[in-house]
Amino acid sequence: MFRFVFRLAAMIALSISVIMAVLDATRTVAASVLVLTPLNSSWLAVSPDTRAAFETFIRTKTSPLLWDGAIAWVLNQPGFAVFAVLAFLLYAIGYRRQRRAGQFVAN
C-alpha cells in the first residue's frame, strides 16, 4: 500500500515537472534566450500566501539557518529540476525489486 502511495506521489511530481519544463521551454522560445524559472518565483505566482506561511513555519519551528541555507537554495533552483529529483526519490522509495527465486530453474 505504501509503495503505491510513493509511486503515485512520484507520478504527480513528475507531471508537475513536465508542466514546468514545458512552460520554461515556451518562454525560452518566445524570448529567444534560455529561461529557467526558479521554484520560488513559480510558487509566489501560484500561491503567495502558502509560500509566506511555509517560510514563517520553518523560521519559527526550526532554526532560521535551515531556511537561509538549505530551503532557500532549493527554492532558487529551476522548478522542473526540483520536481524531477523529487519524483525520482519518491519512485526509488516505492520501487519493488523483482524476485530472483525461480529465475534459474530448469524446466
mmCIF file with all atom_site columns, C-alpha atoms in Angstrom:
data_model
loop_
_atom_site.group_PDB
_atom_site.id
_atom_site.type_symbol
_atom_site.label_atom_id
_atom_site.label_alt_id
_atom_site.label_comp_id
_atom_site.label_asym_id
_atom_site.label_entity_id
_atom_site.label_seq_id
_atom_site.pdbx_PDB_ins_code
_atom_site.Cartn_x
_atom_site.Cartn_y
_atom_site.Cartn_z
_atom_site.occupancy
_atom_site.B_iso_or_equiv
_atom_site.pdbx_formal_charge
_atom_site.auth_seq_id
_atom_site.auth_comp_id
_atom_site.auth_asym_id
_atom_site.auth_atom_id
_atom_site.pdbx_PDB_model_num
ATOM 1   C CA . MET A 1 1   ? 0.000  0.000   0.000   1.00 0.00 ? 1   MET A CA 1
ATOM 2   C CA . PHE A 1 2   ? 2.771  2.428   0.925   1.00 0.00 ? 2   PHE A CA 1
ATOM 3   C CA . ARG A 1 3   ? 4.663  1.649   -2.269  1.00 0.00 ? 3   ARG A CA 1
ATOM 4   C CA . PHE A 1 4   ? 1.599  2.602   -4.259  1.00 0.00 ? 4   PHE A CA 1
ATOM 5   C CA . VAL A 1 5   ? 1.347  5.923   -2.404  1.00 0.00 ? 5   VAL A CA 1
ATOM 6   C CA . PHE A 1 6   ? 5.003  6.717   -3.095  1.00 0.00 ? 6   PHE A CA 1
ATOM 7   C CA . ARG A 1 7   ? 4.674  5.776   -6.769  1.00 0.00 ? 7   ARG A CA 1
ATOM 8   C CA . LEU A 1 8   ? 1.516  7.876   -7.083  1.00 0.00 ? 8   LEU A CA 1
ATOM 9   C CA . ALA A 1 9   ? 3.268  10.838  -5.466  1.00 0.00 ? 9   ALA A CA 1
ATOM 10  C CA . ALA A 1 10  ? 6.194  10.285  -7.854  1.00 0.00 ? 10  ALA A CA 1
ATOM 11  C CA . MET A 1 11  ? 3.814  10.354  -10.811 1.00 0.00 ? 11  MET A CA 1
ATOM 12  C CA . ILE A 1 12  ? 2.258  13.612  -9.611  1.00 0.00 ? 12  ILE A CA 1
ATOM 13  C CA . ALA A 1 13  ? 5.688  15.190  -9.034  1.00 0.00 ? 13  ALA A CA 1
ATOM 14  C CA . LEU A 1 14  ? 6.813  14.066  -12.489 1.00 0.00 ? 14  LEU A CA 1
ATOM 15  C CA . SER A 1 15  ? 3.674  15.560  -14.030 1.00 0.00 ? 15  SER A CA 1
ATOM 16  C CA . ILE A 1 16  ? 4.342  18.885  -12.324 1.00 0.00 ? 16  ILE A CA 1
ATOM 17  C CA . SER A 1 17  ? 7.948  18.717  -13.508 1.00 0.00 ? 17  SER A CA 1
ATOM 18  C CA . VAL A 1 18  ? 6.894  18.181  -17.121 1.00 0.00 ? 18  VAL A CA 1
ATOM 19  C CA . ILE A 1 19  ? 4.380  21.042  -16.952 1.00 0.00 ? 19  ILE A CA 1
ATOM 20  C CA . MET A 1 20  ? 7.017  23.382  -15.534 1.00 0.00 ? 20  MET A CA 1
ATOM 21  C CA . ALA A 1 21  ? 9.540  22.275  -18.166 1.00 0.00 ? 21  ALA A CA 1
ATOM 22  C CA . VAL A 1 22  ? 7.042  22.950  -20.966 1.00 0.00 ? 22  VAL A CA 1
ATOM 23  C CA . LEU A 1 23  ? 6.346  26.406  -19.543 1.00 0.00 ? 23  LEU A CA 1
ATOM 24  C CA . ASP A 1 24  ? 10.072 27.164  -19.404 1.00 0.00 ? 24  ASP A CA 1
ATOM 25  C CA . ALA A 1 25  ? 10.553 25.827  -22.942 1.00 0.00 ? 25  ALA A CA 1
ATOM 26  C CA . THR A 1 26  ? 7.707  28.013  -24.207 1.00 0.00 ? 26  THR A CA 1
ATOM 27  C CA . ARG A 1 27  ? 9.172  31.079  -22.508 1.00 0.00 ? 27  ARG A CA 1
ATOM 28  C CA . THR A 1 28  ? 12.607 30.217  -23.915 1.00 0.00 ? 28  THR A CA 1
ATOM 29  C CA . VAL A 1 29  ? 11.281 30.043  -27.459 1.00 0.00 ? 29  VAL A CA 1
ATOM 30  C CA . ALA A 1 30  ? 9.325  33.263  -27.041 1.00 0.00 ? 30  ALA A CA 1
ATOM 31  C CA . ALA A 1 31  ? 12.277 35.177  -25.604 1.00 0.00 ? 31  ALA A CA 1
ATOM 32  C CA . SER A 1 32  ? 14.965 33.540  -27.789 1.00 0.00 ? 32  SER A CA 1
ATOM 33  C CA . VAL A 1 33  ? 17.077 33.132  -24.662 1.00 0.00 ? 33  VAL A CA 1
ATOM 34  C CA . LEU A 1 34  ? 17.244 30.338  -22.091 1.00 0.00 ? 34  LEU A CA 1
ATOM 35  C CA . VAL A 1 35  ? 14.623 30.850  -19.369 1.00 0.00 ? 35  VAL A CA 1
ATOM 36  C CA . LEU A 1 36  ? 14.765 28.744  -16.194 1.00 0.00 ? 36  LEU A CA 1
ATOM 37  C CA . THR A 1 37  ? 12.114 29.798  -13.698 1.00 0.00 ? 37  THR A CA 1
ATOM 38  C CA . PRO A 1 38  ? 13.116 29.285  -10.059 1.00 0.00 ? 38  PRO A CA 1
ATOM 39  C CA . LEU A 1 39  ? 10.714 27.313  -7.892  1.00 0.00 ? 39  LEU A CA 1
ATOM 40  C CA . ASN A 1 40  ? 10.342 30.318  -5.598  1.00 0.00 ? 40  ASN A CA 1
ATOM 41  C CA . SER A 1 41  ? 9.013  32.503  -8.441  1.00 0.00 ? 41  SER A CA 1
ATOM 42  C CA . SER A 1 42  ? 6.575  29.835  -9.555  1.00 0.00 ? 42  SER A CA 1
ATOM 43  C CA . TRP A 1 43  ? 5.339  29.283  -6.017  1.00 0.00 ? 43  TRP A CA 1
ATOM 44  C CA . LEU A 1 44  ? 4.877  33.015  -5.440  1.00 0.00 ? 44  LEU A CA 1
ATOM 45  C CA . ALA A 1 45  ? 2.938  33.315  -8.706  1.00 0.00 ? 45  ALA A CA 1
ATOM 46  C CA . VAL A 1 46  ? 0.594  30.452  -7.824  1.00 0.00 ? 46  VAL A CA 1
ATOM 47  C CA . SER A 1 47  ? 0.041  30.957  -4.085  1.00 0.00 ? 47  SER A CA 1
ATOM 48  C CA . PRO A 1 48  ? 1.975  33.662  -2.239  1.00 0.00 ? 48  PRO A CA 1
ATOM 49  C CA . ASP A 1 49  ? 0.028  33.070  0.990   1.00 0.00 ? 49  ASP A CA 1
ATOM 50  C CA . THR A 1 50  ? 1.164  29.445  1.333   1.00 0.00 ? 50  THR A CA 1
ATOM 51  C CA . ARG A 1 51  ? 4.747  30.433  0.488   1.00 0.00 ? 51  ARG A CA 1
ATOM 52  C CA . ALA A 1 52  ? 4.754  33.055  3.267   1.00 0.00 ? 52  ALA A CA 1
ATOM 53  C CA . ALA A 1 53  ? 3.102  30.639  5.698   1.00 0.00 ? 53  ALA A CA 1
ATOM 54  C CA . PHE A 1 54  ? 5.709  27.967  4.894   1.00 0.00 ? 54  PHE A CA 1
ATOM 55  C CA . GLU A 1 55  ? 8.565  30.400  5.474   1.00 0.00 ? 55  GLU A CA 1
ATOM 56  C CA . THR A 1 56  ? 7.057  31.563  8.773   1.00 0.00 ? 56  THR A CA 1
ATOM 57  C CA . PHE A 1 57  ? 6.516  27.975  9.898   1.00 0.00 ? 57  PHE A CA 1
ATOM 58  C CA . ILE A 1 58  ? 10.092 26.951  9.097   1.00 0.00 ? 58  ILE A CA 1
ATOM 59  C CA . ARG A 1 59  ? 11.617 30.040  10.720  1.00 0.00 ? 59  ARG A CA 1
ATOM 60  C CA . THR A 1 60  ? 9.590  29.691  13.944  1.00 0.00 ? 60  THR A CA 1
ATOM 61  C CA . LYS A 1 61  ? 9.554  25.908  14.403  1.00 0.00 ? 61  LYS A CA 1
ATOM 62  C CA . THR A 1 62  ? 13.152 25.266  13.333  1.00 0.00 ? 62  THR A CA 1
ATOM 63  C CA . SER A 1 63  ? 16.313 27.281  13.030  1.00 0.00 ? 63  SER A CA 1
ATOM 64  C CA . PRO A 1 64  ? 16.321 30.253  10.621  1.00 0.00 ? 64  PRO A CA 1
ATOM 65  C CA . LEU A 1 65  ? 19.607 28.814  9.352   1.00 0.00 ? 65  LEU A CA 1
ATOM 66  C CA . LEU A 1 66  ? 17.634 25.942  7.832   1.00 0.00 ? 66  LEU A CA 1
ATOM 67  C CA . TRP A 1 67  ? 15.638 28.418  5.761   1.00 0.00 ? 67  TRP A CA 1
ATOM 68  C CA . ASP A 1 68  ? 18.620 30.575  4.790   1.00 0.00 ? 68  ASP A CA 1
ATOM 69  C CA . GLY A 1 69  ? 20.823 27.624  3.951   1.00 0.00 ? 69  GLY A CA 1
ATOM 70  C CA . ALA A 1 70  ? 19.025 24.623  2.569   1.00 0.00 ? 70  ALA A CA 1
ATOM 71  C CA . ILE A 1 71  ? 15.480 25.643  1.733   1.00 0.00 ? 71  ILE A CA 1
ATOM 72  C CA . ALA A 1 72  ? 16.366 28.976  0.130   1.00 0.00 ? 72  ALA A CA 1
ATOM 73  C CA . TRP A 1 73  ? 18.907 27.173  -2.057  1.00 0.00 ? 73  TRP A CA 1
ATOM 74  C CA . VAL A 1 74  ? 16.323 24.610  -3.191  1.00 0.00 ? 74  VAL A CA 1
ATOM 75  C CA . LEU A 1 75  ? 13.765 27.344  -3.910  1.00 0.00 ? 75  LEU A CA 1
ATOM 76  C CA . ASN A 1 76  ? 16.297 29.136  -6.147  1.00 0.00 ? 76  ASN A CA 1
ATOM 77  C CA . GLN A 1 77  ? 16.740 26.067  -8.369  1.00 0.00 ? 77  GLN A CA 1
ATOM 78  C CA . PRO A 1 78  ? 14.652 25.592  -11.537 1.00 0.00 ? 78  PRO A CA 1
ATOM 79  C CA . GLY A 1 79  ? 11.237 24.251  -10.591 1.00 0.00 ? 79  GLY A CA 1
ATOM 80  C CA . PHE A 1 80  ? 11.203 21.442  -13.128 1.00 0.00 ? 80  PHE A CA 1
ATOM 81  C CA . ALA A 1 81  ? 14.528 20.114  -11.814 1.00 0.00 ? 81  ALA A CA 1
ATOM 82  C CA . VAL A 1 82  ? 13.374 20.152  -8.185  1.00 0.00 ? 82  VAL A CA 1
ATOM 83  C CA . PHE A 1 83  ? 10.213 18.226  -9.009  1.00 0.00 ? 83  PHE A CA 1
ATOM 84  C CA . ALA A 1 84  ? 12.121 15.806  -11.260 1.00 0.00 ? 84  ALA A CA 1
ATOM 85  C CA . VAL A 1 85  ? 14.532 14.961  -8.434  1.00 0.00 ? 85  VAL A CA 1
ATOM 86  C CA . LEU A 1 86  ? 11.601 14.652  -6.022  1.00 0.00 ? 86  LEU A CA 1
ATOM 87  C CA . ALA A 1 87  ? 9.837  12.296  -8.452  1.00 0.00 ? 87  ALA A CA 1
ATOM 88  C CA . PHE A 1 88  ? 12.977 10.167  -8.765  1.00 0.00 ? 88  PHE A CA 1
ATOM 89  C CA . LEU A 1 89  ? 13.396 9.920   -4.987  1.00 0.00 ? 89  LEU A CA 1
ATOM 90  C CA . LEU A 1 90  ? 9.746  9.048   -4.414  1.00 0.00 ? 90  LEU A CA 1
ATOM 91  C CA . TYR A 1 91  ? 9.841  6.413   -7.150  1.00 0.00 ? 91  TYR A CA 1
ATOM 92  C CA . ALA A 1 92  ? 13.049 4.937   -5.719  1.00 0.00 ? 92  ALA A CA 1
ATOM 93  C CA . ILE A 1 93  ? 11.374 4.626   -2.317  1.00 0.00 ? 93  ILE A CA 1
ATOM 94  C CA . GLY A 1 94  ? 8.299  2.954   -3.829  1.00 0.00 ? 94  GLY A CA 1
ATOM 95  C CA . TYR A 1 95  ? 10.202 0.711   -6.254  1.00 0.00 ? 95  TYR A CA 1
ATOM 96  C CA . ARG A 1 96  ? 9.602  -3.013  -5.929  1.00 0.00 ? 96  ARG A CA 1
ATOM 97  C CA . ARG A 1 97  ? 12.518 -5.231  -6.821  1.00 0.00 ? 97  ARG A CA 1
ATOM 98  C CA . GLN A 1 98  ? 11.954 -8.301  -8.948  1.00 0.00 ? 98  GLN A CA 1
ATOM 99  C CA . ARG A 1 99  ? 12.240 -11.578 -7.091  1.00 0.00 ? 99  ARG A CA 1
ATOM 100 C CA . ARG A 1 100 ? 15.076 -13.853 -8.148  1.00 0.00 ? 100 ARG A CA 1
ATOM 101 C CA . ALA A 1 101 ? 13.507 -17.058 -6.825  1.00 0.00 ? 101 ALA A CA 1
ATOM 102 C CA . GLY A 1 102 ? 12.894 -19.471 -9.666  1.00 0.00 ? 102 GLY A CA 1
ATOM 103 C CA . GLN A 1 103 ? 14.730 -17.407 -12.248 1.00 0.00 ? 103 GLN A CA 1
ATOM 104 C CA . PHE A 1 104 ? 17.377 -20.056 -12.967 1.00 0.00 ? 104 PHE A CA 1
ATOM 105 C CA . VAL A 1 105 ? 15.231 -23.137 -12.562 1.00 0.00 ? 105 VAL A CA 1
ATOM 106 C CA . ALA A 1 106 ? 15.402 -25.623 -15.418 1.00 0.00 ? 106 ALA A CA 1
ATOM 107 C CA . ASN A 1 107 ? 12.075 -26.734 -16.882 1.00 0.00 ? 107 ASN A CA 1
#
